[in-house]
């Protein structure tokens, strides 16, 4: 089956292949849009399901903890009314001394706690601290307050601790869990609540230790294995979680897709319950949907090849039959009269079109619409040599488009927009010049071809000269390519390809847009490889505009051959210039005017006067860059001056300050240091340093009691001999004389 379609594919003309390609691309695009819509709908529905499930499970978690708190309150009432505990609370003995405490009552109180503990499976242990006592009664024994408190808080008991005083309401406290624990509880959770006697007096605090394993097993039954749950207190403390987020802020910072499935619920205690699908599971579901739809898209794309091929072949068949019928009819009616022949052509055309259109009343209208399309299609077959040339010429003649002469020449053109009426009128005006035929074939919105047919090559050349003169004056035309003259219909495709190849070049001579293949053929091999513009780019990046201009002149000299320049050379220059502008923006933070950049980006090689336009854009960019570079350099030099002088002033009084040290610090030569100091200050390096040091020495001599030797060292001189010599040379007197004259 595949071989069958490949054979049919090869036998089809290019116009059919173009038809198939356009339709198949449209089919793939439509298929992609459908798959994208299905993907969006499916993922949205899946998230909705996840959120509804999370809502239900979140409600279940809240109800479970509400019931847990209720059971804690009931437990506190039951334990608080225990007579033995109240007796122990009223006992004046506060220390854990079994000789003084009623051991029987203490043991009975422990047994009562164990009994209460058995009622609630979510509790692992109970402990009671009686106010003012130094011991704690628990379900696992009695211990001192100090040991109990240290086991909870890792510190000595503090009388100010809220957990050793009456509490207004129950309170959770969270203790760090050991690292080897695998519990769902992020921390050891202890619920603390005050015990109240029958008179409403608080006399003890009850510590309820949660059984994390039991709670974890219960939570696993409440939520799905693919869900994460988070429980936070009103103080943003994590109570329970099986997720990775350590806090509410971290949880809410999850990705958009994962956060969409989260459901939040707050209970009466202001606890926050979050339940949502885990990000990993959500990603796997989205990936699964994507893979399924991608597989369906590829399968449909593969199946669509023969389907689109068959539909295009079916739609193209009437055109092919119409051409064959007209061609055959024209061959069989060579000796018929003109009137009879025209009637036979019309009937044949009508018969073919009637096989396409069912409405008989529209045949005349459809015939007038369809005929130009058929003529253009047959002319394309003639140019591309995809059918028998004699048959195509006969078919065109039968449609009223004769090509009777033995010489042929193709002309190609590119324009901003192809207006068929204008260019067809140019072809019709050429027929008035005598025995010749001139036809226009439209390829796309910007490209068209003329086929000139004349009795001999001289007439053909004359007609082409007249036609190109008209086209040169036609607005919007950017380039005209001229093929060679051929004398066989089978060779028309050669002239067509030559004219097509000529469109890859521009004619830079004034007043002409024509590119002749006869001139181009011997020189086109020289422009096969474009010279590099890397040197031009480097010079432009460094602000060397004169050298960049010279490099650009070399580039054009290598590319412009006998007034012809490859369009690819212009495009290469445009792209290189855009790249340089982007690099300047990135490296130095400046660029040329936005108007220049927009002009360069909107420039097209197919626009009229493309080369002059590009050259003018380059000159505008160069001027703008020169201004920007000048401003940037002034700013940079100002910064360099500040850094340079700051460093010099900071170290000027050091003994080792020298040209070599400055050069090593700024990674420049000593001569450059000397030149910069001279440019910045107007003095040589030694004179500037000496002036600064002597000026500072004068201040020290006048304002301090330092010795001359100390001042010499303080101003950067190795010994006072050198200092005295330079001081007298500059000031005209010795340091001692200066001090006497300026002593304050």
mmCIF file of N, CA and C in Angstrom, residues 297-353:
data_model
loop_
_atom_site.group_PDB
_atom_site.id
_atom_site.type_symbol
_atom_site.label_atom_id
_atom_site.label_comp_id
_atom_site.label_asym_id
_atom_site.label_seq_id
_atom_site.Cartn_x
_atom_site.Cartn_y
_atom_site.Cartn_z
ATOM 1 N N UNK A 297 -2.316 11.682 18.447
ATOM 2 C CA UNK A 297 -1.993 12.684 17.424
ATOM 3 C C UNK A 297 -1.092 12.081 16.350
ATOM 4 N N UNK A 298 -0.057 11.347 16.760
ATOM 5 C CA UNK A 298 0.848 10.739 15.790
ATOM 6 C C UNK A 298 0.129 9.676 14.957
ATOM 7 N N UNK A 299 -0.754 8.915 15.606
ATOM 8 C CA UNK A 299 -1.496 7.897 14.860
ATOM 9 C C UNK A 299 -2.406 8.556 13.827
ATOM 10 N N UNK A 300 -3.117 9.617 14.262
ATOM 11 C CA UNK A 300 -4.003 10.320 13.330
ATOM 12 C C UNK A 300 -3.204 10.998 12.218
ATOM 13 N N UNK A 301 -2.011 11.535 12.571
ATOM 14 C CA UNK A 301 -1.168 12.168 11.554
ATOM 15 C C UNK A 301 -0.718 11.151 10.511
ATOM 16 N N UNK A 302 -0.384 9.940 10.957
ATOM 17 C CA UNK A 302 0.043 8.899 10.019
ATOM 18 C C UNK A 302 -1.123 8.450 9.141
ATOM 19 N N UNK A 303 -2.288 8.249 9.765
ATOM 20 C CA UNK A 303 -3.472 7.838 8.997
ATOM 21 C C UNK A 303 -3.899 8.950 8.045
ATOM 22 N N UNK A 304 -3.659 10.198 8.452
ATOM 23 C CA UNK A 304 -4.096 11.323 7.629
ATOM 24 C C UNK A 304 -3.349 11.458 6.316
ATOM 25 N N UNK A 305 -2.144 10.857 6.208
ATOM 26 C CA UNK A 305 -1.375 10.977 4.961
ATOM 27 C C UNK A 305 -2.143 10.399 3.777
ATOM 28 N N UNK A 306 -2.564 9.115 3.822
ATOM 29 C CA UNK A 306 -3.312 8.587 2.669
ATOM 30 C C UNK A 306 -4.677 9.239 2.495
ATOM 31 N N UNK A 307 -5.302 9.656 3.628
ATOM 32 C CA UNK A 307 -6.626 10.281 3.530
ATOM 33 C C UNK A 307 -6.528 11.615 2.793
ATOM 34 N N UNK A 308 -5.587 12.464 3.216
ATOM 35 C CA UNK A 308 -5.418 13.767 2.563
ATOM 36 C C UNK A 308 -4.957 13.584 1.121
ATOM 37 N N UNK A 309 -4.083 12.609 0.898
ATOM 38 C CA UNK A 309 -3.606 12.328 -0.459
ATOM 39 C C UNK A 309 -4.779 11.972 -1.374
ATOM 40 N N UNK A 310 -5.662 11.105 -0.882
ATOM 41 C CA UNK A 310 -6.821 10.676 -1.684
ATOM 42 C C UNK A 310 -7.759 11.840 -1.960
ATOM 43 N N UNK A 311 -8.034 12.660 -0.940
ATOM 44 C CA UNK A 311 -8.936 13.795 -1.122
ATOM 45 C C UNK A 311 -8.356 14.811 -2.108
ATOM 46 N N UNK A 312 -7.051 15.094 -1.970
ATOM 47 C CA UNK A 312 -6.412 16.035 -2.898
ATOM 48 C C UNK A 312 -6.420 15.482 -4.316
ATOM 49 N N UNK A 313 -6.173 14.195 -4.435
ATOM 50 C CA UNK A 313 -6.162 13.579 -5.769
ATOM 51 C C UNK A 313 -7.558 13.634 -6.394
ATOM 52 N N UNK A 314 -8.570 13.435 -5.552
ATOM 53 C CA UNK A 314 -9.946 13.497 -6.048
ATOM 54 C C UNK A 314 -10.292 14.913 -6.502
ATOM 55 N N UNK A 315 -9.877 15.915 -5.707
ATOM 56 C CA UNK A 315 -10.168 17.302 -6.070
ATOM 57 C C UNK A 315 -9.347 17.766 -7.268
ATOM 58 N N UNK A 316 -8.145 17.204 -7.434
ATOM 59 C CA UNK A 316 -7.280 17.598 -8.541
ATOM 60 C C UNK A 316 -7.667 16.903 -9.842
ATOM 61 N N UNK A 317 -8.367 15.795 -9.740
ATOM 62 C CA UNK A 317 -8.679 14.988 -10.926
ATOM 63 C C UNK A 317 -9.441 15.777 -11.993
ATOM 64 N N UNK A 318 -10.494 16.560 -11.627
ATOM 65 C CA UNK A 318 -11.193 17.326 -12.674
ATOM 66 C C UNK A 318 -10.279 18.298 -13.417
ATOM 67 N N UNK A 319 -9.315 18.897 -12.702
ATOM 68 C CA UNK A 319 -8.387 19.817 -13.363
ATOM 69 C C UNK A 319 -7.536 19.072 -14.381
ATOM 70 N N UNK A 320 -7.037 17.914 -13.978
ATOM 71 C CA UNK A 320 -6.199 17.120 -14.876
ATOM 72 C C UNK A 320 -7.004 16.642 -16.090
ATOM 73 N N UNK A 321 -8.251 16.172 -15.809
ATOM 74 C CA UNK A 321 -9.104 15.707 -16.907
ATOM 75 C C UNK A 321 -9.434 16.847 -17.854
ATOM 76 N N UNK A 322 -9.679 18.023 -17.267
ATOM 77 C CA UNK A 322 -10.003 19.181 -18.095
ATOM 78 C C UNK A 322 -8.848 19.519 -19.031
ATOM 79 N N UNK A 323 -7.627 19.520 -18.487
ATOM 80 C CA UNK A 323 -6.462 19.807 -19.324
ATOM 81 C C UNK A 323 -6.282 18.753 -20.405
ATOM 82 N N UNK A 324 -6.450 17.478 -20.045
ATOM 83 C CA UNK A 324 -6.276 16.401 -21.022
ATOM 84 C C UNK A 324 -7.332 16.462 -22.115
ATOM 85 N N UNK A 325 -8.580 16.722 -21.709
ATOM 86 C CA UNK A 325 -9.665 16.770 -22.692
ATOM 87 C C UNK A 325 -9.478 17.927 -23.669
ATOM 88 N N UNK A 326 -9.119 19.086 -23.096
ATOM 89 C CA UNK A 326 -8.929 20.254 -23.968
ATOM 90 C C UNK A 326 -7.753 20.036 -24.900
ATOM 91 N N UNK A 327 -6.667 19.475 -24.366
ATOM 92 C CA UNK A 327 -5.491 19.197 -25.190
ATOM 93 C C UNK A 327 -5.829 18.230 -26.312
ATOM 94 N N UNK A 328 -6.559 17.156 -25.968
ATOM 95 C CA UNK A 328 -6.928 16.155 -26.975
ATOM 96 C C UNK A 328 -7.865 16.760 -28.011
ATOM 97 N N UNK A 329 -8.819 17.582 -27.529
ATOM 98 C CA UNK A 329 -9.770 18.202 -28.444
ATOM 99 C C UNK A 329 -9.056 19.148 -29.404
ATOM 100 N N UNK A 330 -8.051 19.866 -28.869
ATOM 101 C CA UNK A 330 -7.313 20.788 -29.732
ATOM 102 C C UNK A 330 -6.514 20.040 -30.785
ATOM 103 N N UNK A 331 -5.929 18.901 -30.413
ATOM 104 C CA UNK A 331 -5.151 18.110 -31.369
ATOM 105 C C UNK A 331 -6.050 17.559 -32.471
ATOM 106 N N UNK A 332 -7.280 17.172 -32.105
ATOM 107 C CA UNK A 332 -8.187 16.549 -33.076
ATOM 108 C C UNK A 332 -8.910 17.557 -33.950
ATOM 109 N N UNK A 333 -8.777 18.828 -33.625
ATOM 110 C CA UNK A 333 -9.552 19.822 -34.380
ATOM 111 C C UNK A 333 -8.657 20.864 -35.032
ATOM 112 N N UNK A 334 -7.455 20.441 -35.448
ATOM 113 C CA UNK A 334 -6.522 21.397 -36.050
ATOM 114 C C UNK A 334 -7.049 21.956 -37.360
ATOM 115 N N UNK A 335 -7.808 21.146 -38.092
ATOM 116 C CA UNK A 335 -8.288 21.568 -39.409
ATOM 117 C C UNK A 335 -9.689 22.153 -39.350
ATOM 118 N N UNK A 336 -10.278 22.194 -38.143
ATOM 119 C CA UNK A 336 -11.648 22.710 -38.038
ATOM 120 C C UNK A 336 -11.653 24.223 -38.155
ATOM 121 N N UNK A 337 -12.814 24.764 -38.492
ATOM 122 C CA UNK A 337 -12.938 26.217 -38.589
ATOM 123 C C UNK A 337 -12.826 26.830 -37.194
ATOM 124 N N UNK A 338 -12.468 28.123 -37.135
ATOM 125 C CA UNK A 338 -12.257 28.792 -35.855
ATOM 126 C C UNK A 338 -13.530 28.793 -35.023
ATOM 127 N N UNK A 339 -14.667 29.029 -35.649
ATOM 128 C CA UNK A 339 -15.929 29.072 -34.914
ATOM 129 C C UNK A 339 -16.262 27.708 -34.329
ATOM 130 N N UNK A 340 -16.096 26.650 -35.164
ATOM 131 C CA UNK A 340 -16.389 25.293 -34.702
ATOM 132 C C UNK A 340 -15.416 24.887 -33.597
ATOM 133 N N UNK A 341 -14.135 25.259 -33.771
ATOM 134 C CA UNK A 341 -13.111 24.891 -32.792
ATOM 135 C C UNK A 341 -13.404 25.552 -31.439
ATOM 136 N N UNK A 342 -13.791 26.826 -31.461
ATOM 137 C CA UNK A 342 -14.106 27.536 -30.226
ATOM 138 C C UNK A 342 -15.299 26.910 -29.521
ATOM 139 N N UNK A 343 -16.300 26.531 -30.311
ATOM 140 C CA UNK A 343 -17.478 25.889 -29.736
ATOM 141 C C UNK A 343 -17.117 24.559 -29.082
ATOM 142 N N UNK A 344 -16.244 23.778 -29.734
ATOM 143 C CA UNK A 344 -15.824 22.479 -29.193
ATOM 144 C C UNK A 344 -15.021 22.676 -27.900
ATOM 145 N N UNK A 345 -14.170 23.732 -27.873
ATOM 146 C CA UNK A 345 -13.405 24.009 -26.655
ATOM 147 C C UNK A 345 -14.350 24.324 -25.500
ATOM 148 N N UNK A 346 -15.333 25.147 -25.766
ATOM 149 C CA UNK A 346 -16.258 25.541 -24.713
ATOM 150 C C UNK A 346 -17.054 24.349 -24.198
ATOM 151 N N UNK A 347 -17.534 23.518 -25.107
ATOM 152 C CA UNK A 347 -18.309 22.342 -24.712
ATOM 153 C C UNK A 347 -17.460 21.376 -23.880
ATOM 154 N N UNK A 348 -16.192 21.220 -24.288
ATOM 155 C CA UNK A 348 -15.300 20.325 -23.537
ATOM 156 C C UNK A 348 -15.062 20.869 -22.134
ATOM 157 N N UNK A 349 -14.806 22.190 -22.047
ATOM 158 C CA UNK A 349 -14.593 22.819 -20.747
ATOM 159 C C UNK A 349 -15.846 22.710 -19.883
ATOM 160 N N UNK A 350 -16.991 22.915 -20.491
ATOM 161 C CA UNK A 350 -18.259 22.834 -19.772
ATOM 162 C C UNK A 350 -18.509 21.424 -19.256
ATOM 163 N N UNK A 351 -18.174 20.431 -20.080
ATOM 164 C CA UNK A 351 -18.353 19.037 -19.688
ATOM 165 C C UNK A 351 -17.481 18.689 -18.481
ATOM 166 N N UNK A 352 -16.225 19.155 -18.499
ATOM 167 C CA UNK A 352 -15.314 18.838 -17.398
ATOM 168 C C UNK A 352 -15.757 19.515 -16.105
ATOM 169 N N UNK A 353 -16.162 20.791 -16.201
ATOM 170 C CA UNK A 353 -16.551 21.514 -14.992
ATOM 171 C C UNK A 353 -17.867 20.985 -14.442
#
